[in-house]
Amino acid sequence: MKRYGNLFNSVFSRDNLYAAYLDARKGKRKKRAVFEFERNLGVSISDLCNRINNGSYRPDPYFQFKVHEPKERTIHAPSFRDVVVQHAIYRKIYPIFNRSFIDTSFACRIGYGTHRASAYTQWAMRQCDPDLYTLKLDIRRFFYSINRDILRELLSLKIKDARLVGVMMLFAAKEGPVGIPIGNLLSQIYALIYLNPLDHFIKRKLHIKHYVRYVDDFVLIGLERRQCVELRLVIIDFIKTNLCLALSKSTIQKIKKGINFTGYRTWQRSKFIRKYSLYKFFKSIRSGKFQAAVSIAGHAKCSQSLKYMMQRLREISPQMLNRFPSCYRLLAAETR
């Protein structure tokens, strides 16, 4: 495995920090934290550069809040200064680690979003006999269970520069012996890196032809039921022994019965968004939350659900349509 050295100075150069600042401010120009940082931009960049290079840099305390969709999570929101540092690291390390990921590891990768993951899943299902089985697995409390010592080892397998790894691990720090914060930009790529050994184990050691993972949900497609039962035990042992993780749940069912994955209910011939997403869509329409409705429509555009959603919208009274003209116009554009 190739390891990369002499990255620290490149990652935390003034030029890369400035480029990271440009990435970090996208869509946030009106926020006060961004204004305060760029009011004295040269000083802000130089101060960051100096603190990181002399070893005195420490991330600011997170702003913490809870979200409840689809389940309760505690989000750790970093300061804008720390977002800039994370973007500086991400710009340099993403290409290095991305080369080591398998083609069917999705989420938080450029061009590897939910639509592509769902499209591959349906394609794989179509390659198999409908009476064969899928094995769907989910890691229990994944982000809260990541072992930071193992994460450091996985980072060091690719990065020789101990100083860079040390700064990267500052953004994995969290109260408690295990877990990493949810909300950091770097947490996304840490999740990919942490489960990368599992991907290679399933593909290279177990020789599973059709396998797809989206963050901590993963599916093996086109198996006999006996294989599903045996492989489940093998995978449980691997993640426990090598990654200190445990399964939350698993599902074994025939391909012809479909699969619930990456926000879609998928069969070989059709695909629909989840019922809860439909509920949120119509709730957003009624409450006038146009952008939320358009976002859900964008999620539904590669499924049969969008046609149904548009039909329902056309049944709404003229008075209702007049209240939401911009939303309806944007949704209509999604179908063209």
GROMACS .gro file of C-alpha atoms in nm:
model
  336
    1MET     CA    1   0.000   0.000   0.000
    2LYS     CA    2   0.143   0.336  -0.104
    3ARG     CA    3   0.188   0.590   0.176
    4TYR     CA    4   0.207   0.966   0.127
    5GLY     CA    5   0.450   1.190   0.313
    6ASN     CA    6   0.542   1.559   0.329
    7LEU     CA    7   0.178   1.667   0.317
    8PHE     CA    8   0.163   1.892   0.623
    9ASN     CA    9   0.316   2.201   0.462
   10SER     CA   10   0.106   2.157   0.149
   11VAL     CA   11  -0.220   2.114   0.340
   12PHE     CA   12  -0.162   2.413   0.569
   13SER     CA   13  -0.001   2.653   0.326
   14ARG     CA   14  -0.158   2.997   0.299
   15ASP     CA   15  -0.264   2.926  -0.061
   16ASN     CA   16  -0.447   2.605   0.034
   17LEU     CA   17  -0.608   2.768   0.339
   18TYR     CA   18  -0.735   3.050   0.117
   19ALA     CA   19  -0.875   2.799  -0.134
   20ALA     CA   20  -1.035   2.615   0.159
   21TYR     CA   21  -1.191   2.941   0.277
   22LEU     CA   22  -1.349   2.986  -0.067
   23ASP     CA   23  -1.492   2.632  -0.045
   24ALA     CA   24  -1.616   2.682   0.311
   25ARG     CA   25  -1.801   3.007   0.243
   26LYS     CA   26  -2.014   2.872  -0.044
   27GLY     CA   27  -2.378   2.933   0.039
   28LYS     CA   28  -2.283   3.102   0.368
   29ARG     CA   29  -2.181   3.454   0.264
   30LYS     CA   30  -2.460   3.614   0.470
   31LYS     CA   31  -2.363   3.445   0.797
   32ARG     CA   32  -2.201   3.658   1.064
   33ALA     CA   33  -1.922   3.408   1.132
   34VAL     CA   34  -1.816   3.424   0.767
   35PHE     CA   35  -1.828   3.805   0.772
   36GLU     CA   36  -1.611   3.818   1.086
   37PHE     CA   37  -1.355   3.581   0.933
   38GLU     CA   38  -1.327   3.762   0.601
   39ARG     CA   39  -1.338   4.113   0.745
   40ASN     CA   40  -0.964   4.073   0.811
   41LEU     CA   41  -0.909   3.783   0.577
   42GLY     CA   42  -0.533   3.808   0.548
   43VAL     CA   43  -0.493   3.820   0.925
   44SER     CA   44  -0.738   3.531   0.974
   45ILE     CA   45  -0.555   3.308   0.724
   46SER     CA   46  -0.212   3.399   0.864
   47ASP     CA   47  -0.323   3.338   1.222
   48LEU     CA   48  -0.458   2.994   1.129
   49CYS     CA   49  -0.142   2.909   0.940
   50ASN     CA   50   0.083   3.017   1.226
   51ARG     CA   51  -0.116   2.838   1.497
   52ILE     CA   52  -0.127   2.511   1.303
   53ASN     CA   53   0.243   2.524   1.222
   54ASN     CA   54   0.356   2.606   1.576
   55GLY     CA   55   0.128   2.339   1.726
   56SER     CA   56  -0.096   2.577   1.926
   57TYR     CA   57  -0.409   2.531   1.710
   58ARG     CA   58  -0.709   2.372   1.878
   59PRO     CA   59  -1.066   2.358   1.740
   60ASP     CA   60  -1.324   2.584   1.903
   61PRO     CA   61  -1.603   2.425   2.113
   62TYR     CA   62  -1.884   2.288   1.899
   63PHE     CA   63  -2.234   2.431   1.885
   64GLN     CA   64  -2.450   2.129   1.965
   65PHE     CA   65  -2.813   2.067   1.874
   66LYS     CA   66  -3.043   1.771   1.814
   67VAL     CA   67  -3.227   1.664   1.500
   68HIS     CA   68  -3.509   1.411   1.496
   69GLU     CA   69  -3.531   1.296   1.132
   70PRO     CA   70  -3.528   1.007   1.075
   71LYS     CA   71  -3.411   0.944   1.434
   72GLU     CA   72  -3.266   1.159   1.709
   73ARG     CA   73  -2.903   1.260   1.659
   74THR     CA   74  -2.677   1.512   1.829
   75ILE     CA   75  -2.511   1.738   1.572
   76HIS     CA   76  -2.176   1.903   1.648
   77ALA     CA   77  -2.151   2.221   1.439
   78PRO     CA   78  -1.792   2.356   1.416
   79SER     CA   79  -1.698   2.723   1.400
   80PHE     CA   80  -1.633   2.872   1.057
   81ARG     CA   81  -1.259   2.891   1.131
   82ASP     CA   82  -1.255   2.516   1.194
   83VAL     CA   83  -1.461   2.451   0.881
   84VAL     CA   84  -1.187   2.625   0.682
   85VAL     CA   85  -0.922   2.398   0.836
   86GLN     CA   86  -1.131   2.090   0.759
   87HIS     CA   87  -1.172   2.197   0.397
   88ALA     CA   88  -0.795   2.248   0.372
   89ILE     CA   89  -0.739   1.890   0.491
   90TYR     CA   90  -1.022   1.749   0.279
   91ARG     CA   91  -0.889   1.911  -0.042
   92LYS     CA   92  -0.562   1.717  -0.013
   93ILE     CA   93  -0.659   1.386   0.144
   94TYR     CA   94  -0.980   1.309  -0.047
   95PRO     CA   95  -0.801   1.217  -0.373
   96ILE     CA   96  -0.555   0.997  -0.180
   97PHE     CA   97  -0.818   0.791   0.000
   98ASN     CA   98  -1.073   0.795  -0.282
   99ARG     CA   99  -0.841   0.577  -0.492
  100SER     CA  100  -0.862   0.302  -0.232
  101PHE     CA  101  -1.244   0.288  -0.214
  102ILE     CA  102  -1.435   0.025  -0.409
  103ASP     CA  103  -1.670   0.142  -0.687
  104THR     CA  104  -1.982   0.046  -0.493
  105SER     CA  105  -1.903   0.242  -0.176
  106PHE     CA  106  -2.136   0.541  -0.191
  107ALA     CA  107  -2.213   0.862   0.005
  108CYS     CA  108  -1.984   1.160   0.064
  109ARG     CA  109  -1.796   1.092  -0.260
  110ILE     CA  110  -1.808   1.314  -0.566
  111GLY     CA  111  -2.063   1.164  -0.806
  112TYR     CA  112  -2.154   0.884  -0.564
  113GLY     CA  113  -2.480   1.004  -0.410
  114THR     CA  114  -2.809   0.835  -0.333
  115HIS     CA  115  -2.931   0.831  -0.694
  116ARG     CA  116  -2.623   0.646  -0.815
  117ALA     CA  117  -2.631   0.404  -0.520
  118SER     CA  118  -2.998   0.331  -0.585
  119ALA     CA  119  -2.940   0.289  -0.959
  120TYR     CA  120  -2.662   0.038  -0.898
  121THR     CA  121  -2.877  -0.153  -0.648
  122GLN     CA  122  -3.162  -0.189  -0.896
  123TRP     CA  123  -2.920  -0.284  -1.175
  124ALA     CA  124  -2.768  -0.557  -0.954
  125MET     CA  125  -3.113  -0.688  -0.866
  126ARG     CA  126  -3.198  -0.713  -1.235
  127GLN     CA  127  -2.891  -0.928  -1.298
  128CYS     CA  128  -3.014  -1.193  -1.054
  129ASP     CA  129  -3.288  -1.453  -1.038
  130PRO     CA  130  -3.584  -1.296  -0.851
  131ASP     CA  131  -3.601  -1.603  -0.627
  132LEU     CA  132  -3.249  -1.542  -0.496
  133TYR     CA  133  -3.203  -1.337  -0.179
  134THR     CA  134  -3.065  -1.007  -0.056
  135LEU     CA  135  -2.884  -0.967   0.276
  136LYS     CA  136  -2.923  -0.612   0.411
  137LEU     CA  137  -2.719  -0.510   0.715
  138ASP     CA  138  -2.690  -0.198   0.928
  139ILE     CA  139  -2.420  -0.096   1.179
  140ARG     CA  140  -2.545  -0.014   1.528
  141ARG     CA  141  -2.485   0.352   1.623
  142PHE     CA  142  -2.205   0.375   1.369
  143PHE     CA  143  -2.066   0.726   1.425
  144TYR     CA  144  -2.102   0.688   1.802
  145SER     CA  145  -1.913   0.357   1.797
  146ILE     CA  146  -1.607   0.437   1.584
  147ASN     CA  147  -1.289   0.344   1.770
  148ARG     CA  148  -1.058   0.643   1.738
  149ASP     CA  149  -0.741   0.435   1.783
  150ILE     CA  150  -0.842   0.217   1.488
  151LEU     CA  151  -0.930   0.529   1.287
  152ARG     CA  152  -0.583   0.673   1.355
  153GLU     CA  153  -0.423   0.347   1.237
  154LEU     CA  154  -0.628   0.352   0.917
  155LEU     CA  155  -0.530   0.713   0.848
  156SER     CA  156  -0.164   0.632   0.912
  157LEU     CA  157  -0.174   0.347   0.660
  158LYS     CA  158  -0.197   0.612   0.389
  159ILE     CA  159  -0.041   0.920   0.549
  160LYS     CA  160   0.317   0.909   0.677
  161ASP     CA  161   0.310   1.261   0.822
  162ALA     CA  162   0.231   1.217   1.192
  163ARG     CA  163   0.173   1.591   1.236
  164LEU     CA  164  -0.103   1.590   0.974
  165VAL     CA  165  -0.264   1.282   1.126
  166GLY     CA  166  -0.249   1.456   1.464
  167VAL     CA  167  -0.441   1.759   1.334
  168MET     CA  168  -0.691   1.533   1.158
  169MET     CA  169  -0.757   1.347   1.482
  170LEU     CA  170  -0.845   1.677   1.653
  171PHE     CA  171  -1.169   1.663   1.453
  172ALA     CA  172  -1.239   1.308   1.567
  173ALA     CA  173  -1.218   1.402   1.935
  174LYS     CA  174  -1.539   1.362   2.129
  175GLU     CA  175  -1.651   1.309   2.486
  176GLY     CA  176  -1.637   0.943   2.577
  177PRO     CA  177  -1.393   0.666   2.484
  178VAL     CA  178  -1.536   0.601   2.136
  179GLY     CA  179  -1.723   0.783   1.861
  180ILE     CA  180  -1.665   1.084   1.638
  181PRO     CA  181  -1.876   1.401   1.606
  182ILE     CA  182  -2.160   1.411   1.356
  183GLY     CA  183  -2.150   1.743   1.172
  184ASN     CA  184  -1.785   1.774   1.075
  185LEU     CA  185  -1.693   1.767   0.708
  186LEU     CA  186  -1.411   1.526   0.790
  187SER     CA  187  -1.646   1.287   0.972
  188GLN     CA  188  -1.792   1.199   0.632
  189ILE     CA  189  -1.464   1.079   0.486
  190TYR     CA  190  -1.367   0.918   0.818
  191ALA     CA  191  -1.680   0.703   0.784
  192LEU     CA  192  -1.572   0.593   0.436
  193ILE     CA  193  -1.220   0.516   0.555
  194TYR     CA  194  -1.335   0.326   0.863
  195LEU     CA  195  -1.556   0.080   0.673
  196ASN     CA  196  -1.323   0.049   0.373
  197PRO     CA  197  -1.165  -0.270   0.520
  198LEU     CA  198  -1.514  -0.422   0.538
  199ASP     CA  199  -1.575  -0.340   0.171
  200HIS     CA  200  -1.252  -0.510   0.063
  201PHE     CA  201  -1.319  -0.808   0.289
  202ILE     CA  202  -1.660  -0.865   0.133
  203LYS     CA  203  -1.539  -0.816  -0.223
  204ARG     CA  204  -1.194  -0.976  -0.210
  205LYS     CA  205  -1.222  -1.242   0.061
  206LEU     CA  206  -1.587  -1.338   0.043
  207HIS     CA  207  -1.603  -1.282  -0.336
  208ILE     CA  208  -1.949  -1.126  -0.335
  209LYS     CA  209  -2.026  -1.013  -0.689
  210HIS     CA  210  -2.309  -0.770  -0.614
  211TYR     CA  211  -2.242  -0.559  -0.304
  212VAL     CA  212  -2.330  -0.197  -0.227
  213ARG     CA  213  -2.274   0.021   0.079
  214TYR     CA  214  -2.417   0.362   0.166
  215VAL     CA  215  -2.250   0.494   0.486
  216ASP     CA  216  -2.336   0.224   0.744
  217ASP     CA  217  -2.607   0.043   0.545
  218PHE     CA  218  -2.491  -0.229   0.307
  219VAL     CA  219  -2.649  -0.496   0.091
  220LEU     CA  220  -2.531  -0.825  -0.060
  221ILE     CA  221  -2.743  -0.922  -0.360
  222GLY     CA  222  -2.808  -1.249  -0.542
  223LEU     CA  223  -2.742  -1.512  -0.274
  224GLU     CA  224  -2.895  -1.840  -0.163
  225ARG     CA  225  -3.069  -1.820   0.173
  226ARG     CA  226  -2.810  -2.052   0.326
  227GLN     CA  227  -2.534  -1.816   0.210
  228CYS     CA  228  -2.712  -1.520   0.369
  229VAL     CA  229  -2.726  -1.691   0.707
  230GLU     CA  230  -2.360  -1.798   0.692
  231LEU     CA  231  -2.229  -1.466   0.560
  232ARG     CA  232  -2.416  -1.271   0.824
  233LEU     CA  233  -2.224  -1.455   1.096
  234VAL     CA  234  -1.892  -1.409   0.914
  235ILE     CA  235  -1.951  -1.033   0.875
  236ILE     CA  236  -2.056  -0.996   1.239
  237ASP     CA  237  -1.729  -1.159   1.345
  238PHE     CA  238  -1.523  -0.940   1.108
  239ILE     CA  239  -1.665  -0.605   1.220
  240LYS     CA  240  -1.644  -0.705   1.587
  241THR     CA  241  -1.285  -0.832   1.566
  242ASN     CA  242  -1.138  -0.572   1.330
  243LEU     CA  243  -1.352  -0.262   1.375
  244CYS     CA  244  -1.509  -0.298   1.722
  245LEU     CA  245  -1.856  -0.256   1.574
  246ALA     CA  246  -2.183  -0.447   1.599
  247LEU     CA  247  -2.485  -0.494   1.375
  248SER     CA  248  -2.805  -0.308   1.448
  249LYS     CA  249  -3.031  -0.518   1.230
  250SER     CA  250  -3.031  -0.742   0.928
  251THR     CA  251  -3.288  -0.846   0.671
  252ILE     CA  252  -3.292  -1.154   0.449
  253GLN     CA  253  -3.557  -1.162   0.178
  254LYS     CA  254  -3.611  -1.260  -0.182
  255ILE     CA  255  -3.516  -1.013  -0.453
  256LYS     CA  256  -3.869  -1.023  -0.593
  257LYS     CA  257  -3.998  -0.880  -0.264
  258GLY     CA  258  -3.789  -0.566  -0.312
  259ILE     CA  259  -3.553  -0.384  -0.080
  260ASN     CA  260  -3.571  -0.066   0.128
  261PHE     CA  261  -3.239   0.111   0.073
  262THR     CA  262  -3.101   0.467   0.033
  263GLY     CA  263  -3.446   0.619   0.076
  264TYR     CA  264  -3.615   0.408  -0.194
  265ARG     CA  265  -3.834   0.100  -0.201
  266THR     CA  266  -3.678  -0.083  -0.493
  267TRP     CA  267  -3.788  -0.379  -0.705
  268GLN     CA  268  -3.639  -0.513  -1.027
  269ARG     CA  269  -3.891  -0.324  -1.243
  270SER     CA  270  -3.988  -0.026  -1.032
  271LYS     CA  271  -3.879   0.209  -0.759
  272PHE     CA  272  -4.064   0.439  -0.518
  273ILE     CA  273  -3.960   0.681  -0.247
  274ARG     CA  274  -4.051   0.591   0.109
  275LYS     CA  275  -4.403   0.665   0.232
  276TYR     CA  276  -4.267   0.899   0.498
  277SER     CA  277  -4.104   1.107   0.222
  278LEU     CA  278  -4.441   1.135   0.048
  279TYR     CA  279  -4.596   1.247   0.375
  280LYS     CA  280  -4.326   1.513   0.420
  281PHE     CA  281  -4.372   1.628   0.059
  282PHE     CA  282  -4.743   1.700   0.093
  283LYS     CA  283  -4.692   1.845   0.439
  284SER     CA  284  -4.433   2.084   0.294
  285ILE     CA  285  -4.675   2.186   0.018
  286ARG     CA  286  -4.951   2.262   0.265
  287SER     CA  287  -4.720   2.461   0.494
  288GLY     CA  288  -4.563   2.657   0.209
  289LYS     CA  289  -4.211   2.517   0.253
  290PHE     CA  290  -4.131   2.529  -0.116
  291GLN     CA  291  -3.763   2.437  -0.105
  292ALA     CA  292  -3.828   2.132   0.111
  293ALA     CA  293  -4.093   2.013  -0.137
  294VAL     CA  294  -3.860   2.068  -0.433
  295SER     CA  295  -3.582   1.878  -0.255
  296ILE     CA  296  -3.809   1.577  -0.204
  297ALA     CA  297  -3.922   1.601  -0.568
  298GLY     CA  298  -3.557   1.594  -0.673
  299HIS     CA  299  -3.513   1.279  -0.465
  300ALA     CA  300  -3.818   1.127  -0.636
  301LYS     CA  301  -3.729   1.220  -0.995
  302CYS     CA  302  -3.562   0.885  -1.069
  303SER     CA  303  -3.858   0.689  -0.931
  304GLN     CA  304  -4.218   0.618  -1.022
  305SER     CA  305  -4.330   0.827  -0.724
  306LEU     CA  306  -4.282   1.161  -0.902
  307LYS     CA  307  -4.563   1.093  -1.148
  308TYR     CA  308  -4.799   1.021  -0.861
  309MET     CA  309  -4.686   1.336  -0.679
  310MET     CA  310  -4.756   1.551  -0.985
  311GLN     CA  311  -5.096   1.392  -1.037
  312ARG     CA  312  -5.189   1.471  -0.679
  313LEU     CA  313  -5.071   1.828  -0.720
  314ARG     CA  314  -5.286   1.874  -1.031
  315GLU     CA  315  -5.587   1.766  -0.825
  316ILE     CA  316  -5.531   2.050  -0.580
  317SER     CA  317  -5.780   2.335  -0.605
  318PRO     CA  318  -5.691   2.645  -0.812
  319GLN     CA  319  -5.682   2.845  -0.489
  320MET     CA  320  -5.419   2.612  -0.351
  321LEU     CA  321  -5.212   2.632  -0.671
  322ASN     CA  322  -5.226   3.011  -0.658
  323ARG     CA  323  -5.081   3.001  -0.310
  324PHE     CA  324  -4.783   2.795  -0.426
  325PRO     CA  325  -4.706   2.906  -0.785
  326SER     CA  326  -4.329   2.906  -0.754
  327CYS     CA  327  -4.325   2.563  -0.591
  328TYR     CA  328  -4.553   2.416  -0.856
  329ARG     CA  329  -4.341   2.567  -1.135
  330LEU     CA  330  -4.022   2.420  -0.993
  331LEU     CA  331  -4.185   2.080  -0.945
  332ALA     CA  332  -4.316   2.082  -1.299
  333ALA     CA  333  -3.962   2.144  -1.422
  334GLU     CA  334  -3.850   1.827  -1.244
  335THR     CA  335  -4.073   1.617  -1.472
  336ARG     CA  336  -3.939   1.758  -1.799
   0.00000   0.00000   0.00000
